[in-house]
Short mmCIF file of C-alpha atoms in Angstrom, two decimals:
data_model
loop_
_atom_site.label_atom_id
_atom_site.label_comp_id
_atom_site.label_asym_id
_atom_site.label_seq_id
_atom_site.Cartn_x
_atom_site.Cartn_y
_atom_site.Cartn_z
CA UNK A 1 181.10 63.07 150.34
CA UNK A 2 179.20 63.02 147.05
CA UNK A 3 178.73 59.79 145.48
CA UNK A 4 178.76 59.13 141.80
CA UNK A 5 177.47 56.28 139.21
CA UNK A 6 179.14 56.42 135.76
CA UNK A 7 176.88 54.86 132.91
CA UNK A 8 178.74 54.99 129.55
CA UNK A 9 179.44 52.00 127.17
CA UNK A 10 183.08 53.32 126.48
CA UNK A 11 185.13 52.00 129.03
CA UNK A 12 188.07 54.20 128.30
CA UNK A 13 185.52 57.40 128.91
CA UNK A 14 184.25 55.73 132.17
CA UNK A 15 188.07 55.47 133.22
CA UNK A 16 188.90 58.88 132.48
CA UNK A 17 185.85 60.60 134.27
CA UNK A 18 186.28 58.27 137.18
CA UNK A 19 190.03 59.40 137.49
CA UNK A 20 188.76 62.99 137.19
CA UNK A 21 186.18 62.69 139.89
CA UNK A 22 188.05 60.56 142.35
CA UNK A 23 190.94 63.20 142.45
CA UNK A 24 188.34 65.37 144.16
CA UNK A 25 188.39 65.16 148.09
CA UNK A 26 184.67 65.62 147.72
CA UNK A 27 183.93 63.26 145.18
CA UNK A 28 183.91 59.18 144.94
CA UNK A 29 182.76 57.08 142.10
CA UNK A 30 180.70 54.33 143.63
CA UNK A 31 179.91 52.13 140.68
CA UNK A 32 179.89 52.03 136.79
CA UNK A 33 177.99 50.43 134.11
CA UNK A 34 178.36 50.11 130.19
CA UNK A 35 174.50 49.36 129.40
CA UNK A 36 170.98 50.38 130.60
CA UNK A 37 170.45 46.74 131.80
CA UNK A 38 173.32 47.06 134.22
CA UNK A 39 172.72 50.36 135.42
CA UNK A 40 169.13 49.49 136.30
CA UNK A 41 170.47 46.47 138.67
CA UNK A 42 173.32 48.47 140.05
CA UNK A 43 172.05 52.17 141.02
CA UNK A 44 169.35 51.28 143.14
CA UNK A 45 172.07 48.96 144.96
CA UNK A 46 174.59 51.81 145.23
CA UNK A 47 172.26 54.68 145.75
CA UNK A 48 174.76 57.61 144.59
CA UNK A 49 173.92 61.21 144.88
CA UNK A 50 174.40 61.77 141.02
CA UNK A 51 174.25 59.28 137.83
CA UNK A 52 176.08 60.30 135.03
CA UNK A 53 174.10 59.21 132.24
CA UNK A 54 175.47 58.76 128.55
CA UNK A 55 172.71 59.31 125.78
CA UNK A 56 173.45 56.58 123.45
CA UNK A 57 173.62 52.99 125.02
CA UNK A 58 173.89 49.43 123.52
CA UNK A 59 170.65 48.83 124.80
CA UNK A 60 168.91 51.74 125.04
CA UNK A 61 168.69 55.58 125.97
CA UNK A 62 170.35 57.25 128.93
CA UNK A 63 167.38 59.62 128.60
CA UNK A 64 165.03 56.58 129.11
CA UNK A 65 167.12 55.65 132.02
CA UNK A 66 166.89 58.67 133.45
CA UNK A 67 163.00 58.63 133.58
CA UNK A 68 163.34 55.07 134.89
CA UNK A 69 165.49 56.15 137.94
CA UNK A 70 163.65 59.21 138.63
CA UNK A 71 160.48 56.87 139.54
CA UNK A 72 162.44 54.14 140.97
CA UNK A 73 165.12 56.11 143.14
CA UNK A 74 164.08 59.92 143.03
CA UNK A 75 166.85 60.78 145.54
CA UNK A 76 169.43 60.33 142.64
CA UNK A 77 170.11 63.23 140.36
CA UNK A 78 170.71 62.36 136.82
CA UNK A 79 173.02 64.25 134.61
CA UNK A 80 173.21 63.75 130.97
CA UNK A 81 176.88 63.67 129.38
CA UNK A 82 176.69 63.62 125.65
CA UNK A 83 179.01 64.33 122.58
CA UNK A 84 175.68 65.30 120.57
CA UNK A 85 174.34 68.95 121.02
CA UNK A 86 170.58 67.98 119.98
CA UNK A 87 167.81 70.14 120.66
CA UNK A 88 165.47 66.94 120.88
CA UNK A 89 167.69 65.22 123.28
CA UNK A 90 167.63 68.32 125.56
CA UNK A 91 163.89 68.32 125.43
CA UNK A 92 163.69 64.82 125.94
CA UNK A 93 166.18 65.18 129.04
CA UNK A 94 163.88 67.98 130.52
CA UNK A 95 160.74 65.78 130.19
CA UNK A 96 162.48 62.67 131.61
CA UNK A 97 163.55 64.88 134.76
CA UNK A 98 167.20 65.38 134.34
CA UNK A 99 169.07 67.72 136.46
CA UNK A 100 171.28 68.69 133.84
CA UNK A 101 172.62 68.22 130.11
CA UNK A 102 176.16 68.71 129.54
CA UNK A 103 178.72 67.73 126.56
CA UNK A 104 181.34 65.32 126.73
CA UNK A 105 183.77 68.20 125.46
CA UNK A 106 183.22 70.19 128.55
CA UNK A 107 186.37 71.16 130.57
CA UNK A 108 187.19 68.71 133.22
CA UNK A 109 186.72 71.40 135.95
CA UNK A 110 183.32 72.28 134.58
CA UNK A 111 182.07 68.75 134.47
CA UNK A 112 183.08 68.67 138.29
CA UNK A 113 181.41 71.77 139.29
CA UNK A 114 178.41 70.28 137.24
CA UNK A 115 178.57 66.87 139.48
CA UNK A 116 178.28 69.40 142.82
CA UNK A 117 175.82 71.43 141.43
CA UNK A 118 173.31 68.88 140.66
CA UNK A 119 174.23 66.83 143.77
CA UNK A 120 173.32 70.09 145.81
CA UNK A 121 169.84 69.89 144.07
CA UNK A 122 170.80 72.85 141.56
CA UNK A 123 169.30 72.42 137.68
CA UNK A 124 171.66 72.82 135.16
CA UNK A 125 169.07 73.09 132.24
CA UNK A 126 169.13 76.68 131.76
CA UNK A 127 165.39 78.35 131.33
CA UNK A 128 166.84 80.03 127.79
CA UNK A 129 167.70 76.36 126.54
CA UNK A 130 164.59 74.93 127.61
CA UNK A 131 162.81 77.88 125.75
CA UNK A 132 164.35 77.67 122.80
CA UNK A 133 163.61 74.12 122.43
CA UNK A 134 159.94 74.69 123.09
CA UNK A 135 159.86 77.50 120.74
CA UNK A 136 161.66 75.23 118.04
CA UNK A 137 158.40 72.60 118.63
CA UNK A 138 156.10 75.32 118.05
CA UNK A 139 156.21 74.77 114.19
CA UNK A 140 154.81 71.59 114.14
CA UNK A 141 152.31 71.84 117.26
CA UNK A 142 149.87 74.50 115.88
CA UNK A 143 146.25 73.62 116.92
CA UNK A 144 145.64 70.24 115.59
CA UNK A 145 142.12 68.84 115.21
CA UNK A 146 143.13 65.71 116.58
CA UNK A 147 143.74 67.45 119.76
CA UNK A 148 140.14 68.10 119.82
CA UNK A 149 139.54 64.42 119.44
CA UNK A 150 140.88 63.53 122.78
CA UNK A 151 138.76 62.90 125.78
CA UNK A 152 139.17 64.98 128.89
CA UNK A 153 140.76 61.77 130.41
CA UNK A 154 143.35 61.47 127.60
CA UNK A 155 143.94 65.25 127.81
CA UNK A 156 144.68 64.94 131.66
CA UNK A 157 147.13 61.75 130.74
CA UNK A 158 148.62 63.82 128.09
CA UNK A 159 149.53 66.64 130.51
CA UNK A 160 151.07 64.37 132.94
CA UNK A 161 153.24 62.63 130.53
CA UNK A 162 154.71 66.39 129.42
CA UNK A 163 155.38 66.45 133.05
CA UNK A 164 157.58 63.53 132.95
CA UNK A 165 155.51 60.94 135.15
CA UNK A 166 155.69 57.46 134.14
CA UNK A 167 152.56 55.36 133.55
CA UNK A 168 152.89 54.18 137.12
CA UNK A 169 152.90 57.50 138.59
CA UNK A 170 149.88 58.84 136.36
CA UNK A 171 147.84 55.97 137.57
CA UNK A 172 148.65 56.86 141.26
CA UNK A 173 147.83 60.67 140.55
CA UNK A 174 144.50 59.70 138.49
CA UNK A 175 143.66 56.73 140.91
CA UNK A 176 143.76 54.35 137.73
CA UNK A 177 145.56 51.01 137.15
CA UNK A 178 148.70 51.21 135.34
CA UNK A 179 147.43 49.09 132.48
CA UNK A 180 144.19 51.41 132.29
CA UNK A 181 146.81 54.28 131.87
CA UNK A 182 148.94 52.47 129.18
CA UNK A 183 145.68 51.79 127.24
CA UNK A 184 144.72 55.43 127.55
CA UNK A 185 148.39 56.26 126.39
CA UNK A 186 148.07 53.72 123.46
CA UNK A 187 144.79 55.56 122.67
CA UNK A 188 146.05 59.15 122.42
CA UNK A 189 149.36 58.45 120.54
CA UNK A 190 147.01 57.01 117.70
CA UNK A 191 144.85 59.57 117.71
CA UNK A 192 147.48 62.24 117.63
CA UNK A 193 149.63 60.13 114.93
CA UNK A 194 152.53 59.45 117.26
CA UNK A 195 154.47 56.72 117.99
CA UNK A 196 156.38 57.35 121.34
CA UNK A 197 155.60 59.18 124.81
CA UNK A 198 158.60 61.31 124.04
CA UNK A 199 156.88 62.50 120.99
CA UNK A 200 153.48 63.16 122.72
CA UNK A 201 155.33 65.11 125.41
CA UNK A 202 157.08 67.34 122.96
CA UNK A 203 153.76 68.00 121.15
CA UNK A 204 152.17 69.20 124.60
CA UNK A 205 155.13 71.17 125.40
CA UNK A 206 154.71 72.92 122.30
CA UNK A 207 150.99 73.49 122.70
CA UNK A 208 151.60 75.04 126.35
CA UNK A 209 154.17 77.28 124.44
CA UNK A 210 151.84 78.25 121.75
CA UNK A 211 149.10 79.46 124.56
CA UNK A 212 151.57 81.54 126.24
#
């Protein structure tokens, strides 16, 4: 039996998806939440095989929630379900460690298949989609003098951010305190003229694509 947790701020959407999944003999919905806060509290308690996450939630992003879950409960596979076909959201999903990204206009049978696929450990983020997104980032990630201003440690941390690691995970990897990592992140964002970690990750992925 594959267990699923639903996160969407629209109750009617949750009910429809729950009815669809519960109708399958091998799938069972074990919980629901309408916000990031609720999901962060309930998902670790239920430990589902798959968390089906809406991107836009009242108190944050399903993609940020995915990043949190991948660090806190890595056994939970995250499947992003959204009504928006957005290249930036796809890229952010890749960075956050999502196993898949599907649109809400997907056929019911295809959604069921997608849940089964990510529960089995397969990725629904097709390499061509990832390649298309990183290609779009190239235009804004040509070799930047700001990159040369980063110290070796800042470059290491930037690379790990692009790999989807949290500050805590980066600290464990580099034997640094989480607060120290946070200070490095703030510094490198300032040097690159960026505001958010997702922008830094996108920047680094673009640099990697350009160097291939």
